[in-house]
Coordinates of C-alpha atoms in Angstrom, one line a residue:
X194 CA 9.3 14.5 -2.3
X195 CA 11.5 14.7 -5.4
X196 CA 11.0 14.0 -9.0
X197 CA 13.6 11.3 -8.8
X198 CA 11.7 9.3 -6.2
X199 CA 8.2 10.0 -7.7
X200 CA 9.1 9.5 -11.3
X201 CA 6.7 6.9 -12.8
X202 CA 4.2 7.0 -10.0
X203 CA 0.7 6.6 -11.2
X204 CA -1.0 6.6 -7.8
X205 CA 0.0 7.1 -4.3
X206 CA -1.4 7.4 -0.8
X207 CA 0.1 9.4 2.0
X208 CA -0.8 9.4 5.7
X209 CA 0.7 11.7 8.3
X210 CA 0.8 10.1 11.8
X211 CA 1.9 11.4 15.2
X212 CA 3.2 8.6 17.2
X213 CA 3.1 8.2 21.0
X214 CA 6.8 9.4 21.3
X215 CA 5.7 12.6 19.6
X216 CA 7.5 11.7 16.4
X217 CA 5.9 12.8 13.1
X218 CA 5.6 9.8 10.8
X219 CA 4.7 9.8 7.1
X220 CA 3.6 6.6 5.5
X221 CA 3.5 6.6 1.7
X222 CA 2.3 3.8 -0.6
X223 CA 3.3 4.3 -4.2
X224 CA 2.4 2.3 -7.3
X225 CA 4.6 2.7 -10.5
X226 CA 3.6 2.7 -14.1
X227 CA 4.6 -0.3 -16.3
X228 CA 7.7 1.5 -17.7
X229 CA 9.1 2.3 -14.2
X230 CA 8.3 -0.9 -12.4
X231 CA 11.1 -2.5 -10.4
X232 CA 11.5 -5.9 -12.0
X233 CA 15.2 -7.1 -11.6
X234 CA 17.8 -7.3 -8.8
X235 CA 19.6 -4.4 -10.3
X236 CA 16.4 -2.3 -10.1
X237 CA 16.1 -3.2 -6.5
X238 CA 19.7 -2.3 -5.7
X239 CA 19.2 1.0 -7.6
X240 CA 16.3 2.2 -5.3
X241 CA 17.0 0.3 -2.1
X242 CA 20.2 -0.4 0.0
X243 CA 20.8 -2.2 3.2
X244 CA 24.6 -1.7 3.6
X245 CA 26.9 0.7 5.3
X246 CA 28.2 3.3 2.8
X247 CA 31.9 3.7 2.1
X248 CA 33.4 6.3 4.5
X249 CA 36.0 7.4 1.9
X250 CA 33.6 8.2 -1.0
X251 CA 30.3 9.1 0.8
X252 CA 31.2 10.2 4.3
X253 CA 28.1 12.3 4.8
X254 CA 25.8 9.4 3.8
X255 CA 27.7 7.1 6.2
X256 CA 27.1 9.5 9.0
X257 CA 23.4 9.7 8.3
X258 CA 23.0 5.9 8.0
X259 CA 24.8 5.2 11.3
X260 CA 22.7 7.9 13.0
X261 CA 19.3 7.1 11.5
X262 CA 19.2 3.7 9.9
X263 CA 20.7 1.3 12.4
X264 CA 18.2 -1.1 14.0
X265 CA 18.6 -1.7 17.7
X266 CA 20.9 -3.3 18.3
X267 CA 18.8 -6.0 20.0
X268 CA 19.0 -9.8 20.6
X269 CA 21.8 -11.0 22.9
X270 CA 23.5 -7.6 22.6
X271 CA 20.5 -5.8 24.1
X272 CA 17.8 -8.0 25.4
X273 CA 15.8 -5.0 26.7
X274 CA 15.3 -3.5 23.2
X275 CA 11.6 -2.6 22.5
X276 CA 11.5 -4.9 19.5
X277 CA 12.2 -8.1 21.6
X278 CA 9.3 -10.5 21.9
X279 CA 9.9 -13.8 23.8
X280 CA 13.7 -13.4 23.4
X281 CA 13.5 -12.8 19.6
X282 CA 13.4 -9.6 17.5
X283 CA 10.0 -9.4 15.9
X284 CA 11.6 -7.6 12.9
X285 CA 14.0 -10.5 12.5
X286 CA 17.2 -8.5 13.2
X287 CA 20.1 -9.1 12.8
X288 CA 19.6 -10.2 9.2
X289 CA 21.8 -12.7 7.3
X290 CA 24.7 -11.7 5.1
X291 CA 23.9 -11.9 1.4
X292 CA 26.2 -11.4 -1.5
X293 CA 23.3 -10.7 -3.9
X294 CA 19.8 -9.4 -3.6
X295 CA 17.1 -12.1 -3.8
X296 CA 13.7 -11.2 -5.3
X297 CA 10.3 -11.7 -3.7
X298 CA 10.9 -13.5 -0.4
X299 CA 7.6 -13.3 1.6
X300 CA 6.5 -10.2 -0.3
X301 CA 9.7 -8.3 0.1
X302 CA 13.2 -8.8 -1.5
X303 CA 16.1 -10.0 0.6
X304 CA 18.5 -7.1 0.2
X305 CA 22.2 -7.5 -0.4
X306 CA 24.2 -7.4 2.8
X307 CA 27.8 -8.2 2.1
X308 CA 30.2 -9.2 4.9
X309 CA 32.4 -6.2 5.7
X310 CA 34.4 -5.1 8.7
X311 CA 32.1 -3.8 11.5
X312 CA 32.2 -0.2 12.6
X313 CA 31.8 1.3 16.0
X314 CA 28.5 3.1 16.5
X315 CA 28.3 4.4 20.1
X316 CA 29.1 1.5 22.4
X317 CA 28.1 -1.2 19.8
X318 CA 29.9 -2.8 16.9
X319 CA 27.7 -2.6 13.8
X320 CA 27.8 -4.4 10.5
X321 CA 25.5 -4.7 7.5
X322 CA 23.2 -7.1 9.3
X323 CA 21.8 -4.2 11.4
X324 CA 21.0 -1.7 8.6
X325 CA 17.4 -0.8 7.8
X326 CA 16.7 -0.6 4.0
X327 CA 17.0 3.0 2.7
X328 CA 17.3 5.1 -0.5
X329 CA 20.6 7.0 -0.5
X330 CA 19.2 10.0 -2.4
X331 CA 16.3 10.4 0.0
X332 CA 18.6 10.0 3.1
X333 CA 21.0 12.7 1.9
X334 CA 18.1 15.0 0.9
X335 CA 16.1 14.8 4.2
X336 CA 18.7 13.6 6.8
X337 CA 16.1 11.6 8.6
X338 CA 15.0 8.0 9.2
X339 CA 13.3 6.9 5.9
X340 CA 12.7 3.2 5.5
X341 CA 12.3 2.4 1.8
X342 CA 10.9 -1.1 0.9
X343 CA 10.2 -2.6 -2.5
X344 CA 6.8 -4.3 -2.6
X345 CA 7.1 -7.6 -4.6
X346 CA 3.7 -9.2 -4.0
X347 CA 0.0 -8.5 -3.5
X348 CA 0.4 -9.6 0.1
X349 CA 2.9 -6.9 0.9
X350 CA 0.7 -4.2 -0.8
X351 CA -2.3 -5.3 1.3
X352 CA -0.2 -5.0 4.4
X353 CA 0.9 -1.4 3.5
X354 CA -2.7 -0.3 2.9
X355 CA -3.8 -1.8 6.2
X356 CA -1.0 0.1 7.9
X357 CA -2.1 3.3 6.3
X358 CA -5.7 3.0 7.5
X359 CA -5.2 1.2 10.8
X360 CA -6.5 4.1 12.9
X361 CA -5.3 6.2 15.8
X362 CA -2.5 5.4 18.2
X363 CA -3.9 4.1 21.5
X364 CA -2.6 3.1 24.9
X365 CA -3.7 0.1 26.9
X366 CA -4.7 1.2 30.4
X367 CA -5.2 -1.3 33.2
X368 CA -7.5 -0.1 36.1
X369 CA -7.5 -2.1 39.3
X370 CA -8.7 -1.3 42.8
X371 CA -6.0 -1.8 45.4
X372 CA -6.6 -5.0 47.4
X373 CA -9.6 -6.0 45.3
X374 CA -9.8 -9.3 43.4
X375 CA -11.1 -8.7 39.9
X376 CA -10.4 -11.3 37.3
X377 CA -12.7 -9.9 34.5
X378 CA -10.2 -9.7 31.7
X379 CA -12.4 -7.5 29.6
X380 CA -13.3 -4.8 32.1
X381 CA -9.8 -4.4 33.6
X382 CA -8.4 -3.2 30.2
X383 CA -9.6 0.1 28.7
X384 CA -8.5 1.2 25.2
X385 CA -7.5 4.8 25.4
X386 CA -6.7 7.0 22.4
X387 CA -3.4 8.9 22.8
X388 CA -3.1 12.4 21.3
X389 CA 0.4 14.0 21.6
X390 CA 1.0 17.7 21.6
X391 CA 2.1 17.9 18.0
X392 CA -1.0 15.9 16.9
X393 CA -3.3 18.2 18.9
X394 CA -1.7 21.3 17.2
X395 CA -2.0 19.6 13.8
X396 CA -5.7 18.9 14.3
X397 CA -6.5 22.3 15.8
X398 CA -5.0 24.0 12.8
X399 CA -7.0 21.6 10.5
X400 CA -4.0 20.5 8.5
X401 CA -4.4 17.6 6.2
X402 CA -3.6 14.2 7.7
X403 CA -3.8 12.2 4.5
X404 CA -3.8 12.6 0.8
X405 CA -4.7 10.4 -2.2
X406 CA -3.5 11.2 -5.7
X407 CA -6.4 9.4 -7.4
X408 CA -9.9 8.1 -6.7
X409 CA -10.2 4.3 -7.2
X410 CA -13.4 3.0 -8.9
X411 CA -14.4 -0.6 -8.2
X412 CA -15.6 -2.2 -11.4
X413 CA -18.1 -5.1 -11.6
X414 CA -17.2 -8.5 -13.0
X415 CA -20.1 -10.9 -13.4
X416 CA -21.7 -13.3 -15.9
X417 CA -24.9 -12.6 -17.8
X418 CA -27.9 -12.0 -15.5
X419 CA -25.7 -12.8 -12.4
X420 CA -24.9 -9.3 -11.1
X421 CA -25.1 -9.0 -7.3
X422 CA -28.3 -7.5 -5.9
X423 CA -28.8 -5.9 -2.5
X424 CA -32.3 -6.1 -1.0
X425 CA -34.1 -6.1 2.3
X426 CA -36.1 -9.0 3.6
X427 CA -39.5 -9.3 1.9
X428 CA -38.5 -7.1 -1.0
X429 CA -36.6 -9.6 -3.2
X430 CA -39.1 -9.3 -6.1
X431 CA -38.9 -5.5 -6.2
X432 CA -35.1 -5.6 -6.0
X433 CA -34.9 -8.1 -9.0
X434 CA -37.2 -5.8 -11.1
X435 CA -35.0 -2.7 -10.3
X436 CA -31.8 -4.6 -11.1
X437 CA -33.3 -5.7 -14.5
X438 CA -33.8 -2.1 -15.5
X439 CA -30.4 -0.8 -14.2
X440 CA -27.0 -1.4 -15.9
X441 CA -23.8 -2.3 -14.1
X442 CA -20.4 -0.8 -14.9
X443 CA -19.8 -3.9 -17.1
X444 CA -23.0 -3.9 -19.0
X445 CA -22.9 -0.1 -19.4
X446 CA -19.4 -0.5 -20.9
X447 CA -20.8 -2.9 -23.5
X448 CA -23.3 -0.2 -24.5
X449 CA -20.6 2.4 -24.6
X450 CA -18.5 0.3 -27.0
X451 CA -21.5 -0.2 -29.3
X452 CA -22.5 3.5 -29.4
X453 CA -19.2 5.4 -29.3
X454 CA -16.4 4.4 -31.7
X455 CA -14.0 6.6 -29.7
X456 CA -14.2 4.1 -26.8
X457 CA -13.2 1.1 -28.9
X458 CA -9.5 1.3 -27.9
X459 CA -10.1 1.6 -24.2
X460 CA -10.1 -1.6 -22.1
X461 CA -12.5 -2.2 -19.3
X462 CA -10.0 -1.7 -16.5
X463 CA -8.9 1.6 -18.1
X464 CA -12.4 3.0 -18.8
X465 CA -12.6 5.0 -15.5
X466 CA -9.6 7.1 -16.6
X467 CA -11.7 8.6 -19.4
X468 CA -15.3 8.2 -18.4
X469 CA -17.3 8.5 -15.1
X470 CA -20.1 6.1 -14.2
X471 CA -23.3 8.1 -13.5
X472 CA -25.2 6.0 -10.9
X473 CA -28.5 7.8 -11.5
X474 CA -28.6 7.0 -15.2
X475 CA -26.2 3.9 -15.0
X476 CA -24.3 5.3 -18.0
X477 CA -20.6 6.1 -18.6
X478 CA -20.0 9.8 -19.3
X479 CA -16.9 11.7 -20.3
X480 CA -14.9 12.6 -17.2
X481 CA -13.0 15.8 -16.3
X482 CA -10.4 14.5 -13.8
X483 CA -8.5 11.2 -13.7
X484 CA -9.2 8.2 -11.5
X485 CA -7.9 4.6 -11.3
X486 CA -10.1 1.6 -12.1
X487 CA -9.9 -1.6 -9.9
X488 CA -11.3 -5.0 -10.8
X489 CA -12.2 -7.1 -7.8
X490 CA -10.3 -10.3 -7.0
X491 CA -12.1 -13.3 -8.5
X492 CA -11.2 -16.8 -7.3
X493 CA -9.9 -18.9 -10.2
X494 CA -12.3 -21.8 -9.1
X495 CA -15.1 -19.5 -10.3
X496 CA -13.8 -20.2 -13.8
X497 CA -16.2 -18.3 -16.1
X498 CA -16.2 -15.2 -14.0
X499 CA -12.4 -15.3 -13.5
X500 CA -11.7 -15.5 -17.3
X501 CA -14.4 -12.9 -17.9
X502 CA -12.4 -10.3 -15.9
X503 CA -9.1 -11.6 -17.2
X504 CA -10.2 -11.2 -20.8
X505 CA -11.5 -7.7 -20.4
X506 CA -8.2 -6.6 -18.8
X507 CA -6.3 -7.8 -21.8
X508 CA -8.7 -7.0 -24.7
X509 CA -10.2 -3.8 -25.9
X510 CA -13.4 -5.4 -27.2
X511 CA -16.0 -7.2 -25.1
X512 CA -17.1 -10.8 -25.7
X513 CA -19.7 -11.0 -28.5
X514 CA -21.6 -13.4 -26.3
X515 CA -21.5 -11.1 -23.4
X516 CA -23.3 -8.3 -25.0
X517 CA -26.8 -8.4 -23.5

């Protein structure tokens, strides 16, 4: 990847997948720092495009888009397209014409797709409603299908992370004896993992299939004397005694603030970037390599705990009443 595309990235996850059609697929999830975040319509149009390029000014890009970034066609034009489900495209193509980009529609922006004269691509007439979103620089650089989407909500980010870790490709195989009546819906379907020749080569050579730029540390958010405790049946009392002697990441952060002035300007969510939590001693120690801290999602109905986490994200100093 290039510096232009990765500029401002603070964390990313990359997964290499070999699909059933023996196509190598890279899925990349990228999070930007605060200065590089995509916040306006102009920012979205700068990084993503869903229109046919001008043949007069960018002929090479036009050729790549018409070759790699045209969906289908499907619908009434081609009812046998693989994306058709019950007579409808499950990816909602063709899209609607839009004069301007709209932000955050169901987790993704609605990209600008102006009404222009259609062009002939093979035996089909194609306009902007059939174009898959792309980044012009990446397309010209790699000359391949590269779908670029702007994530505009937590919902879309969760979807991308699930896609990255959804597991191996598999084929559904139906086994049935000829002339036999067998209506057991569970037994007649067998889930079989599919390994193509490129994937077999990749694994035999022990090449990396995934890469993460940072480790993510989950931070505790709880009220005084209300940290979660894991125990086995019949050992509740022992577990409570052990928990009373051990600090959580939150209570240990309070101790760090009191004892080390150098940590006073570091917020709770940022502390894993500079310190590592030693589980054996339950203390924060200076770290050597960077990680990312993650606070768990707290329901706003759990009011005190919710604002506890919210406060520590915004402030460098802990609550005076929370120091225990």
